[in-house]
Backbone as a ProteinNet text record, in pm:
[ID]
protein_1_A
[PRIMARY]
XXXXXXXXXXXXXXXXXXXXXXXXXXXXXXXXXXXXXXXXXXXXXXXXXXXXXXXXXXXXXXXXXXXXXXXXXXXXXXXXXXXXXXXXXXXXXXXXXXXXXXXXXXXXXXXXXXXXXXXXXXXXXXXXXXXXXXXXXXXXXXXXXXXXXXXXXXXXXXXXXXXXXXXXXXXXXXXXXXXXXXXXXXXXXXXXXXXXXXXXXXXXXXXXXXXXXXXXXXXXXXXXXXXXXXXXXXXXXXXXXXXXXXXXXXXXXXXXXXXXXXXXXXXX
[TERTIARY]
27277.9	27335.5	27337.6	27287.6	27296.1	27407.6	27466.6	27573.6	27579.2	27629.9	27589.2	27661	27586.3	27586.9	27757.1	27850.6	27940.9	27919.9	27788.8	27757.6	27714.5	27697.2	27640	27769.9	27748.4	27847.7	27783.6	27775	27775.3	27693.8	27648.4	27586.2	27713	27806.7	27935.6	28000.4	28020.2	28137.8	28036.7	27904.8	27822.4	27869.2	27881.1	27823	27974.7	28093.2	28234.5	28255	28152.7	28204.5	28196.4	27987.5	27929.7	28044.2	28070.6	28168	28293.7	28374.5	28486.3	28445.4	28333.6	28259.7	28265.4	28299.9	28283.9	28137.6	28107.8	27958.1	27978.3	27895.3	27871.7	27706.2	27669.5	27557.8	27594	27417.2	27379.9	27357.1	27328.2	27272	27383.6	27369.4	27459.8	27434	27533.7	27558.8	27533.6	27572.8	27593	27472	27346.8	27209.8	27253.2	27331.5	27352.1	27254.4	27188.6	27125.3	27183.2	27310.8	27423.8	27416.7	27451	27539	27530.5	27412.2	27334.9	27438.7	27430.8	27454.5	27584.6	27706.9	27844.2	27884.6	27826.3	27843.5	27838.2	27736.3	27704.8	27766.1	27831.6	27902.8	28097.8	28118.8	28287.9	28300.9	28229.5	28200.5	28215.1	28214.2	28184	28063.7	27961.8	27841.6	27853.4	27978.3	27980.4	27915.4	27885.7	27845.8	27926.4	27845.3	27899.3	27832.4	27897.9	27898.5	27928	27908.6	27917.5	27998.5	28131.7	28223	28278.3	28316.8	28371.2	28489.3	28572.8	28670	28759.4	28639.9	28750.6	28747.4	28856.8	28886.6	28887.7	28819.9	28826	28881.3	29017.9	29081.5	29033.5	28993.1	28935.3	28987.2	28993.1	29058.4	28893.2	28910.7	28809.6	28743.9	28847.6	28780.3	28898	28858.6	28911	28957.6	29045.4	29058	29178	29136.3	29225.5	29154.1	29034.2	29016.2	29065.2	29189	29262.6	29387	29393.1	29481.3	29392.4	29316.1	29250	29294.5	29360	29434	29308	29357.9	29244	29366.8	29359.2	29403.5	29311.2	29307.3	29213.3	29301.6	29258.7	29349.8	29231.2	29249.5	29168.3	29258.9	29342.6	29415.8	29408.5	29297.2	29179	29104.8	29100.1	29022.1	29124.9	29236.3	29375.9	29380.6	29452	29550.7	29366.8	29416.9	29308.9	29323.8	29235.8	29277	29270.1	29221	29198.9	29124.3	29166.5	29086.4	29045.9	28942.2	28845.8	28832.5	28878	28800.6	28730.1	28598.3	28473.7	28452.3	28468.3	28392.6	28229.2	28129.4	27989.8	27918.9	27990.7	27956.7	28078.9	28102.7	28252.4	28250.5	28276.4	28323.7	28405.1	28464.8	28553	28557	28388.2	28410.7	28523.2	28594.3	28648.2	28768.9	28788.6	28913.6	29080.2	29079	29202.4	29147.2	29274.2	29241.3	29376.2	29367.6	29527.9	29461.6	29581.9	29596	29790.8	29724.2	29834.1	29856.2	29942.8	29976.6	30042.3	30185.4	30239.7	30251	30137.1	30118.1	30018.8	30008.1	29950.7	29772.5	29647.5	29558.6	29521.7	29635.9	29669.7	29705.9	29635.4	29733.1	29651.9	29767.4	29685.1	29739.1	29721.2	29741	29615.2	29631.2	29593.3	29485.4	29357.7	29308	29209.1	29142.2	29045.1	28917.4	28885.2	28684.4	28642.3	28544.8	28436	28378	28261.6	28173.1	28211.1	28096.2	28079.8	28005.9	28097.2	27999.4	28119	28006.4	28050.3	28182.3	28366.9	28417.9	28427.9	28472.4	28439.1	28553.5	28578.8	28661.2	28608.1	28628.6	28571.4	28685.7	28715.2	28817.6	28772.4	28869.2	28757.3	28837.8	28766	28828.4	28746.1	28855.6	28778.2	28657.4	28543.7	28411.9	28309.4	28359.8	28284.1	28364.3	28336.7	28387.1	28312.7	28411.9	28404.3	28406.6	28310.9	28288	28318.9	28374.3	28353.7	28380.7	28320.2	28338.2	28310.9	28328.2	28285.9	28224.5	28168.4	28088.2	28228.8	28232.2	28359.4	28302.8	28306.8	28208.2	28284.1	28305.8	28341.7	28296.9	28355.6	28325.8	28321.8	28299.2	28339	28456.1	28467	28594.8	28695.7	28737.4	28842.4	28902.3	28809.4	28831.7	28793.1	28725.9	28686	28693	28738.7	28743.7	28919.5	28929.6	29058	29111.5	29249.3	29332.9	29329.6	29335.1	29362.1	29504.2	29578.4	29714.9	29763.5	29800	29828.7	29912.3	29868.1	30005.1	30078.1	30214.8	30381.5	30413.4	30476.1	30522.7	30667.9	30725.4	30911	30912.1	30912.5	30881.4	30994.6	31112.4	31248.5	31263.2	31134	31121.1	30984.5	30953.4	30827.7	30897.2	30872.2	30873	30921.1	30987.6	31097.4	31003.2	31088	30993.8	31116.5	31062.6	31111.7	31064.6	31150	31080.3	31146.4	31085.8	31152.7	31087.4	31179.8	31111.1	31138.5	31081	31103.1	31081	31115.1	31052.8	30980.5	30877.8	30806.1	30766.2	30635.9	30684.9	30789.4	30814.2	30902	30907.2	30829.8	30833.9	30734.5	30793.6	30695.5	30772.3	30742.5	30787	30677.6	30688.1	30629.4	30696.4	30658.5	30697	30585.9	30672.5	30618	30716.6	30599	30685.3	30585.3	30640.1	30629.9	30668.8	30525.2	30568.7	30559.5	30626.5	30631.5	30552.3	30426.5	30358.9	30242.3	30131.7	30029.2	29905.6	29921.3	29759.8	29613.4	29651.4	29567.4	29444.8	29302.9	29187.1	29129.9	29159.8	29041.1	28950	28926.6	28792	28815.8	28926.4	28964.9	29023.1	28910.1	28928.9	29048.6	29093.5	29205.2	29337.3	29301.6	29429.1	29352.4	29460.3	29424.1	29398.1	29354.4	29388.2	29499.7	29608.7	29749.1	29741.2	29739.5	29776.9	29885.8	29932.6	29983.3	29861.8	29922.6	29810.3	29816.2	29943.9	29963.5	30090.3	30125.7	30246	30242.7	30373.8	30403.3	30493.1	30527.6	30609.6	30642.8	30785.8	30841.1	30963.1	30980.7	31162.1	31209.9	31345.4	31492.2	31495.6	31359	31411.6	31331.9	31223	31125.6	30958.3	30952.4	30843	30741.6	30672.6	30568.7	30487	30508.8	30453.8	30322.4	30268.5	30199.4	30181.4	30054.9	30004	29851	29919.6	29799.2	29738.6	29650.9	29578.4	29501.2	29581.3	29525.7	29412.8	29324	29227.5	29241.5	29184.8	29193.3	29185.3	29117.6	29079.1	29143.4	29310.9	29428.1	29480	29506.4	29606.9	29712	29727.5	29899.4	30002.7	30089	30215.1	30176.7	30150	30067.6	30165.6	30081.2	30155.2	30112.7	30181	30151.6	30203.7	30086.2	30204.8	30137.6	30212.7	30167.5	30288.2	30226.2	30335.2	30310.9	30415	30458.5	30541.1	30517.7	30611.9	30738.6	30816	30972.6	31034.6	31117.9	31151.6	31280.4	31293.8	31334.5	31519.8	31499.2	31624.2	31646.6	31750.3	31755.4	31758.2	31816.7	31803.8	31730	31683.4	31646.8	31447.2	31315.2	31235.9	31235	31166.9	31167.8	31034.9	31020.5	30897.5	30874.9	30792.1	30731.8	30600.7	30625.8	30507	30514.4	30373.5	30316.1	30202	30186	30128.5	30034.4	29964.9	29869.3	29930.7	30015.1	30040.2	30177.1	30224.6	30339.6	30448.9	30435.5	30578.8	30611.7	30728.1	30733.8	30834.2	30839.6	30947.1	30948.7	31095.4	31129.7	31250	31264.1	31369.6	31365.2	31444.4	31507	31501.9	31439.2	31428.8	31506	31638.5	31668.1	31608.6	31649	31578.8	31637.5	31587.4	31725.8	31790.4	31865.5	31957.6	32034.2	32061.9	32137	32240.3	32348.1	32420	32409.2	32306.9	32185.4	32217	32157.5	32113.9	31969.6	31905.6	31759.8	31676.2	31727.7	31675.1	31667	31620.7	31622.3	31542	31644.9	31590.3	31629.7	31560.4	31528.3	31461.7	31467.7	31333.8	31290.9	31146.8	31050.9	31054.3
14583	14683.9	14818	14923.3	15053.2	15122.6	15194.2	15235.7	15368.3	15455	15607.8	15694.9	15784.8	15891.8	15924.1	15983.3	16062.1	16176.1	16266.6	16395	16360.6	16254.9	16259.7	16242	16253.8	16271.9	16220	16111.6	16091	16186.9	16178.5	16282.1	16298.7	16256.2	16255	16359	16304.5	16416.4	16545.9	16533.2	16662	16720.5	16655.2	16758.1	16827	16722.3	16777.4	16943.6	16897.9	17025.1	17182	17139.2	17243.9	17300.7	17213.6	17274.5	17354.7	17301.3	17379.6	17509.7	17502.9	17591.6	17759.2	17871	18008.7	18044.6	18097.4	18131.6	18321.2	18284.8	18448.4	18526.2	18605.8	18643.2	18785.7	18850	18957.3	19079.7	18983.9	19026.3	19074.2	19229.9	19281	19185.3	19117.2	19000.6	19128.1	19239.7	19321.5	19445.5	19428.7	19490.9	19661.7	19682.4	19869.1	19917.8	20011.2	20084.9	20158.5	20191.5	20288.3	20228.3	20109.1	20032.5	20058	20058.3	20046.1	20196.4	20323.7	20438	20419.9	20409.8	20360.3	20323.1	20185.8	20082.8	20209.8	20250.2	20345.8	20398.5	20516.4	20612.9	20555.1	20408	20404.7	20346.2	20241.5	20055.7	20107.2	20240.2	20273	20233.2	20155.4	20116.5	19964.1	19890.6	19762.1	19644.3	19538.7	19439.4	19384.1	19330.5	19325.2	19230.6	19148.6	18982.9	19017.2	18956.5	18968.4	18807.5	18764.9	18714.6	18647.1	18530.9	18523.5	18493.9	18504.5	18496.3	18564.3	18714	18820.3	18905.9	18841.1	18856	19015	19043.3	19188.4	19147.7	19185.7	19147.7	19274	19302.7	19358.1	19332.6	19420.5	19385.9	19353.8	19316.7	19239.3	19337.9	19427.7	19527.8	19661.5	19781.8	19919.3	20036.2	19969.1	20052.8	20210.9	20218.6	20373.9	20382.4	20478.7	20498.3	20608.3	20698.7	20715.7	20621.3	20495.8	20408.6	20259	20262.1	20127.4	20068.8	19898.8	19844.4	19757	19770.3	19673.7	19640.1	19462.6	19397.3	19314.4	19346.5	19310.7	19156.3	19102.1	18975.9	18905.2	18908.1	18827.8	18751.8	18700.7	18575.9	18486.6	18446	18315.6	18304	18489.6	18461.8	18527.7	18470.1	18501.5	18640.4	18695.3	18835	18919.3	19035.1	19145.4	19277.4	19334.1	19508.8	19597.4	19583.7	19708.5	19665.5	19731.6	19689	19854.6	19869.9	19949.3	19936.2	19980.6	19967.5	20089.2	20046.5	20140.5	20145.5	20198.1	20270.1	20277.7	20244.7	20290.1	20376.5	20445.2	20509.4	20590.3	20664.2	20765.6	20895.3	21001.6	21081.7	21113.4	20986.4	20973.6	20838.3	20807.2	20659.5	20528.4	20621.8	20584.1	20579	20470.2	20508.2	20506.2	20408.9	20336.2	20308.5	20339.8	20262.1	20184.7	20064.5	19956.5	19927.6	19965.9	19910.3	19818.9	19688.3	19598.3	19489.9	19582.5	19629.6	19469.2	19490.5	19298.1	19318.3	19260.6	19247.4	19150.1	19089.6	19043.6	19136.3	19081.8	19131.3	19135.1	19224.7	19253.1	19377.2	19381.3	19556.1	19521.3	19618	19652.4	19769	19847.6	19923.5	20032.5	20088.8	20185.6	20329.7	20298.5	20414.2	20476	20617.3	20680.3	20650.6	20626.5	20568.9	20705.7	20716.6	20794.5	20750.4	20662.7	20553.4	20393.9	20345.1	20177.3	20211.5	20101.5	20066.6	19945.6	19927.4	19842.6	19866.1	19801.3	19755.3	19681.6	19758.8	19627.7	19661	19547.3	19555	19518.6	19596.2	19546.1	19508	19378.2	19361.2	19342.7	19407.7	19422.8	19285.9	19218.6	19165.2	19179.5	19251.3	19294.8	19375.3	19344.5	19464.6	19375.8	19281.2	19226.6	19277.2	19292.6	19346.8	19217.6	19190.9	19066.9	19166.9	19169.3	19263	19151.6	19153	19126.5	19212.4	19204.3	19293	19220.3	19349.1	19292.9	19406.7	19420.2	19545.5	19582.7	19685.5	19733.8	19806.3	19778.1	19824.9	19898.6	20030.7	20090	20259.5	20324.4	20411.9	20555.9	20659.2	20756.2	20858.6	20947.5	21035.4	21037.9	20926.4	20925.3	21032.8	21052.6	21174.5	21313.7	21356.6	21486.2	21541.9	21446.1	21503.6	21554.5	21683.6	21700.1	21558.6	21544.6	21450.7	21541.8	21408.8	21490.8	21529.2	21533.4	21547.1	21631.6	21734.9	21811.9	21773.7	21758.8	21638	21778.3	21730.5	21798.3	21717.9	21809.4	21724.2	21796.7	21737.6	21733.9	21766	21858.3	21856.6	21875.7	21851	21839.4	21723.1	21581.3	21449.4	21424.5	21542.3	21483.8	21435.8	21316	21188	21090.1	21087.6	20980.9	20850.8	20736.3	20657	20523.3	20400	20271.8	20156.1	20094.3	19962.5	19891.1	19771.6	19644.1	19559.1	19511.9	19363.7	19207.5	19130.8	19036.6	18937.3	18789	18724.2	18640.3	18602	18530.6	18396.6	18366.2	18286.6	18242.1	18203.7	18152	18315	18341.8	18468.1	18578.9	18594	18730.9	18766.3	18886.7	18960.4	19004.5	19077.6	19120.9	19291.9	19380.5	19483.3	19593.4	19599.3	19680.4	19801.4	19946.8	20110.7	20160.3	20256.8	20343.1	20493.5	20544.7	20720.8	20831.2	20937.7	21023.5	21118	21159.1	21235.4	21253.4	21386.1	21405.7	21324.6	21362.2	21287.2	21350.7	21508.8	21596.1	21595.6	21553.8	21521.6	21684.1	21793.7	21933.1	21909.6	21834.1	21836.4	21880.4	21895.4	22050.2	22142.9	22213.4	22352.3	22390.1	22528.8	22564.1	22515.3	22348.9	22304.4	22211.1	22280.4	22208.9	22116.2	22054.3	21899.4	21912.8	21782.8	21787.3	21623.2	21556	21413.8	21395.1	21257.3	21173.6	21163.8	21115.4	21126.9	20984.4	20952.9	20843.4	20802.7	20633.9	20572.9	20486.3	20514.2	20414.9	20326.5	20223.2	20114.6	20025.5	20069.5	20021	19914.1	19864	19745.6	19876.2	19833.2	19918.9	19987.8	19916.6	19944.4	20069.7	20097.5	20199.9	20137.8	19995.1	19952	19950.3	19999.5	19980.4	19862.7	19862.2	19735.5	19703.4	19829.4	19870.2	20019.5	20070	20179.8	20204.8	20279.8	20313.4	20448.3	20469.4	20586.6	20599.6	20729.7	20692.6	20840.4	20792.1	20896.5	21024.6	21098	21135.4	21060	20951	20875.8	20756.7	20786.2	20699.4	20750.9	20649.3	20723.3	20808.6	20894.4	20958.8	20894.4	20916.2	20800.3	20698.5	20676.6	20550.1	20433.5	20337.3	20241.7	20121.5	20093.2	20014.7	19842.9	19725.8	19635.1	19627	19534.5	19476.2	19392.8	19278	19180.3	19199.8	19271.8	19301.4	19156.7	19152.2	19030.1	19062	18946.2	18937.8	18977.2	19158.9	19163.5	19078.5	19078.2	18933.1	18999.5	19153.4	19206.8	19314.3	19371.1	19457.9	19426.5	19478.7	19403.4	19512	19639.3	19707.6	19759.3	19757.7	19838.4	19999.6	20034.8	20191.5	20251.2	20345.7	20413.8	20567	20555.1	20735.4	20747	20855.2	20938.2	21094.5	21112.8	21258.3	21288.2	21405.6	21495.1	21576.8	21621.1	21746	21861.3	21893.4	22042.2	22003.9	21917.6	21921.3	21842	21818	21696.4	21584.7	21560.2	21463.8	21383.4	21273.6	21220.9	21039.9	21037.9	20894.5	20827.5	20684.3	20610.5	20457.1	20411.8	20272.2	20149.4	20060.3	19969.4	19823.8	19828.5	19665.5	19535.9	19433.7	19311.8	19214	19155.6	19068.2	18942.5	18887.5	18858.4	18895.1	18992.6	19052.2	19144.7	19232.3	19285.7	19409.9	19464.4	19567.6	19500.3	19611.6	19607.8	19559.3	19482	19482.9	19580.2	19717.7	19798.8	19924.6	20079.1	20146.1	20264.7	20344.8	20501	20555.2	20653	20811.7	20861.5	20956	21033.8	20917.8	20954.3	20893.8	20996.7
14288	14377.7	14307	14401.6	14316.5	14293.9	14259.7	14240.7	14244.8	14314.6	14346	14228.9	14211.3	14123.5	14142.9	13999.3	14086.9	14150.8	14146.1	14183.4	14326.2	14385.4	14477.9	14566.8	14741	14829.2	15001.3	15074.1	15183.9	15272.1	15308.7	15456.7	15553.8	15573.8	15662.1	15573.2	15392.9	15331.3	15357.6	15315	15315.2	15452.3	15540.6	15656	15679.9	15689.4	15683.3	15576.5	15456.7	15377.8	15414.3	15476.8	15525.1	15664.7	15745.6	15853.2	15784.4	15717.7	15652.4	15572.7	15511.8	15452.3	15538.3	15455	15569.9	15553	15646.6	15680	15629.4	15514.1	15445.3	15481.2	15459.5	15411.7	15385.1	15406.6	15319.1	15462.7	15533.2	15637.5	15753.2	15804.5	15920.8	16048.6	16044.8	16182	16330.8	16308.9	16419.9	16449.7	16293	16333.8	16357	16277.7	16295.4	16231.6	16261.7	16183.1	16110.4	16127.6	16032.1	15922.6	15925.1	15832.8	15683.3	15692.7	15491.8	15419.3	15545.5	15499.8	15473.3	15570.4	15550.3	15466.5	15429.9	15313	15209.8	15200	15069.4	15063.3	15112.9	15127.7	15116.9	15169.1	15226.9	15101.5	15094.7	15003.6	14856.2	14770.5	14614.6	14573.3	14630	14596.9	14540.6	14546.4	14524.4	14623.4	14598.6	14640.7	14774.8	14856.3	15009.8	15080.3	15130.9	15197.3	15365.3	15405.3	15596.8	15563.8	15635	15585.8	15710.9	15775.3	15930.9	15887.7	15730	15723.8	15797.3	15750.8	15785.1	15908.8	16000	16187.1	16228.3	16287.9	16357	16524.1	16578.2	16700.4	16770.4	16889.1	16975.6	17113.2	17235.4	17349.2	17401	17541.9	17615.8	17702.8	17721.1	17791.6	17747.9	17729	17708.3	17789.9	17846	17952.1	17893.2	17809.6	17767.2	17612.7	17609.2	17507.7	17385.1	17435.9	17324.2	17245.6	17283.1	17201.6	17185.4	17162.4	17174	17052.9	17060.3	16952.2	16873.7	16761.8	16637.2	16570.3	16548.8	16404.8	16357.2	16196.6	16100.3	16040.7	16015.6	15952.5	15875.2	15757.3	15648.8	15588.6	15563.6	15492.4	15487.5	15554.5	15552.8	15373.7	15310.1	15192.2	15103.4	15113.5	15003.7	14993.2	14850.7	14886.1	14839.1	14864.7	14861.8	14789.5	14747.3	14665.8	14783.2	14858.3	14954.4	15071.9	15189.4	15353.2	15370.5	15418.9	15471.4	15617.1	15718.2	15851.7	15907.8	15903.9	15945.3	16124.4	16199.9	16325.4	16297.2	16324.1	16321.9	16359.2	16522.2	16576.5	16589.3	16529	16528.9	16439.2	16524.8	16410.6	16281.7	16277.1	16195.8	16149.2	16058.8	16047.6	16000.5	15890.1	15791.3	15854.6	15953	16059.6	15957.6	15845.8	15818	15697.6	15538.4	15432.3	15420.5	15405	15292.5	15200	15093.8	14992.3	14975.3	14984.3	15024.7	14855.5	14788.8	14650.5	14637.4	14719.5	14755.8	14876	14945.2	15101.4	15131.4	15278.4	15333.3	15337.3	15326.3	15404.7	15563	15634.7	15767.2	15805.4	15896.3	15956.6	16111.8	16233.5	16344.6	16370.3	16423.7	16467.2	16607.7	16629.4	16769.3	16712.2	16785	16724.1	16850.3	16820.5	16938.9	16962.4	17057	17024.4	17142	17022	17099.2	17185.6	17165.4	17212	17173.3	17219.5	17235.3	17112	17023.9	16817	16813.2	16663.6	16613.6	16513.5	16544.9	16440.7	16337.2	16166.7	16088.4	15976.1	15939.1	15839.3	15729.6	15639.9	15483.4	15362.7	15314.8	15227.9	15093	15033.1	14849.5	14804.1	14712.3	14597.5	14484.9	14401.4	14255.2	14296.8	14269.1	14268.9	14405.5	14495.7	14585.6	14753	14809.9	14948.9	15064.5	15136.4	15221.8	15365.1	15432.9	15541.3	15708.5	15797.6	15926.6	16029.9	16165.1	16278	16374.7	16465.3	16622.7	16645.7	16803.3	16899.6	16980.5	17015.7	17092.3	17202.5	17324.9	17446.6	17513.9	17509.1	17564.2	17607.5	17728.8	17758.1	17683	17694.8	17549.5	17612	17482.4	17522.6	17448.5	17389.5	17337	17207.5	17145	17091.4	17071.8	17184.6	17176.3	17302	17456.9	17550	17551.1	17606	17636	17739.5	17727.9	17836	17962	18060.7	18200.8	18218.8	18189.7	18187.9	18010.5	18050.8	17944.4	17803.7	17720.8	17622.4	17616.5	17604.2	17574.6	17432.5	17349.4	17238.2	17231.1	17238.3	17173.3	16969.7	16971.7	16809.5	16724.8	16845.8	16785.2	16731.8	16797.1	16742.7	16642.3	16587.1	16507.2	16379.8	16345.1	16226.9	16291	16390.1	16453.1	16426.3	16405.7	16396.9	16462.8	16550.6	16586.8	16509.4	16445.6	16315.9	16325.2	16317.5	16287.5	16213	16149.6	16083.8	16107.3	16090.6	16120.1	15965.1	15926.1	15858.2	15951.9	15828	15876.9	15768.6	15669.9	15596.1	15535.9	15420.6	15329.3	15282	15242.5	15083.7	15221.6	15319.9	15393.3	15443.3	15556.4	15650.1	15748.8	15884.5	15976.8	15977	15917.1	15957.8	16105.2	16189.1	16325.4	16312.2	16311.5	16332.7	16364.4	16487.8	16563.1	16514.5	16480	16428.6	16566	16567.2	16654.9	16566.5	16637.9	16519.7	16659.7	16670.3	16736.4	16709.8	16575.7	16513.5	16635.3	16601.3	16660.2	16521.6	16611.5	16477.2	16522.6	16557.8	16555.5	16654.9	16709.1	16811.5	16929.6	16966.2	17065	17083.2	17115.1	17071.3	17115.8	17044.3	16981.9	16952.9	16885.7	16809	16718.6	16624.6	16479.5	16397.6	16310	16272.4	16234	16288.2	16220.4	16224.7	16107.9	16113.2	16003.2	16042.5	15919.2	15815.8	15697.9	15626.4	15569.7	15501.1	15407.5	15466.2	15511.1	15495.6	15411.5	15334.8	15172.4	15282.8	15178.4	15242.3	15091.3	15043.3	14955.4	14988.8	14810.6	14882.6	14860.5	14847.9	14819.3	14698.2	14542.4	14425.1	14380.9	14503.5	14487.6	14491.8	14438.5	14450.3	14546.8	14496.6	14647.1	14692.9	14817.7	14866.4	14928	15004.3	15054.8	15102.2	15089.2	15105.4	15245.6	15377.4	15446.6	15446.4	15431.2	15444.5	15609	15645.4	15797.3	15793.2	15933.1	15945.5	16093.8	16119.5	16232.7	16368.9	16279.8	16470.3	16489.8	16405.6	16435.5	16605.8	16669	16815.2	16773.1	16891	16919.6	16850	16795.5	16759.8	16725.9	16613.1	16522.6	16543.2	16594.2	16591.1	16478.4	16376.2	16288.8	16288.7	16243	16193.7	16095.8	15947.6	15826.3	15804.7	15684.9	15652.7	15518.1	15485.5	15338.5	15316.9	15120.1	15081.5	15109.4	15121.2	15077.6	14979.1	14997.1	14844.4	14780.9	14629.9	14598.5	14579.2	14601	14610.7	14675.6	14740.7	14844.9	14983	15050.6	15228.7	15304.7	15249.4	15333.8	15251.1	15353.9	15352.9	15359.2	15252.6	15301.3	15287.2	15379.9	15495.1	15458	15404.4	15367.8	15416.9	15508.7	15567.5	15543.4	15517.1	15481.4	15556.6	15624.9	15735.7	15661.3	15659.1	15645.3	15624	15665.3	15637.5	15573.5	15479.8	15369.8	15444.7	15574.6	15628.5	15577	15518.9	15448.5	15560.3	15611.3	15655.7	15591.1	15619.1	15542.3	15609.3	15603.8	15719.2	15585.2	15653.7	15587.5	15656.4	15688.2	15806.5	15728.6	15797.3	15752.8	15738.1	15675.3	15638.5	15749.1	15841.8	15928.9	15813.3	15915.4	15781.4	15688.9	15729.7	15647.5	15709.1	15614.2	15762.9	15816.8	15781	15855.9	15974.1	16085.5	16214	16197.1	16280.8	16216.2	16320.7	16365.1	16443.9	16372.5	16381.3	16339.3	16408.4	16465.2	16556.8	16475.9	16465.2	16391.7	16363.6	16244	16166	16090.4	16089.1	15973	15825.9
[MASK]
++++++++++++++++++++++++++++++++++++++++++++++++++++++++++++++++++++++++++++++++++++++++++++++++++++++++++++++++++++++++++++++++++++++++++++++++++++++++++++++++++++++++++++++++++++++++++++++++++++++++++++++++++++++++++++++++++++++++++++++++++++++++++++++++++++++++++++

């Protein structure tokens, strides 16, 4: 009787492995002709995988293309140095940077589409970047046509921000905030670029937890989520945002569980 190799493995274990296995390559699943340039230009010139780890969430259809929602979720390929989400066809490719310092590789939030392109998220680890997307089919406008309806801004409320957190694992959280901010990108005429620029997201002791870098072709009133870790002391998150022209605003969002409110209106 023969006796099988230990290196060897079943056609059943084989084929089970290949299924559990993530499907990588080299090759743009989505055929942009942009792409090579992007990569070059967003990527630092590091090495880059097409990845189905990493989820690009997309609506089914777009029916308002100045807030169209994207969440990126890679935690399929453990923690990450940095998420990249690229637009292909946008004036403003470089829609969103995280750097999720002690965080989840997650964020969604609301942004403007010009045209119908391809979304993609690119997640670094170390000097390799794990890339996935989708096509986003939609109509254009979103950022360069004026609104039909004149925007009004209350600028007695610019920073205001609505947050909450929630837990979620053992050792996580769900943080969701709402900034009162224009996130005017310049593309019509006679008003300026005025955005957020950077939201930090520290515990209580100053540490930082996470860092977004937003672009012009974030929506009106950014709406953010991320799941920062559980800090191991303090009951409260704290929220720093900075604007373009020197606005600094900052807020405190309770931990639930604790005897915080787990709500929080005000300035950002």
């Amino acid at each position: 009787m023969m006796v099988p190799s230990p290196r060897s493995a079943s056609p059943i274990a084989t084929a089970a492995a290949k299924a559990a296995a993530p499907s990588t390559s080299r090759r743009d699943p989505l055929d942009s002709p942009l792409w090579d340039g992007l990569a070059k230009r967003h990527l630092d010139g590091r090495d880059v995988i097409f990845d189905d780890r990493v989820q690009v969430v997309l609506p089914p259809v777009t029916e308002n293309q100045s807030r169209v929602p994207v969440l990126v979720d890679a935690r399929a390929i453990g923690r990450a140095d940095e998420i990249a989400v690229i637009a292909d066809i946008h004036p403003f490719p470089l829609t969103l940077r995280l750097e999720p310092k002690a965080a989840e590789p997650f964020v969604a939030f609301r942004m403007k589409i010009e045209q119908a392109t391809p979304i993609r998220a690119a997640v670094r680890q170390g000097d390799l970047w794990h890339v996935g997307g989708r096509y986003l089919d939609a109509q254009g406008g979103g950022c360069s046509v004026p609104p039909v309806v004149e925007k009004k801004i209350d600028w007695s409320r610019l920073g205001e921000t609505r947050a909450r957190v929630w837990r979620e694992a053992e050792e996580g959280l769900r943080l969701r905030l709402r900034l009162f901010h224009p996130m005017d990108n310049g593309m019509i005429a006679n008003i300026p670029m005025f955005i957020i620029e950077t939201v930090d997201v520290s515990d209580a002791a100053g540490a930082l937890l996470a860092r977004l870098h937003l672009s012009e072709a974030i929506a009106a009133d950014p709406t953010l989520t991320l799941l920062p870790d559980r800090p191991k002391e303090g009951g409260v998150l704290k929220v720093v945002a900075r604007d373009n022209n020197g606005g600094l605003f900052s807020a405190s969002v309770p931990i639930p569980g604790r005897e915080a409110a787990t709500t929080r209106e005000g300035r950002l």
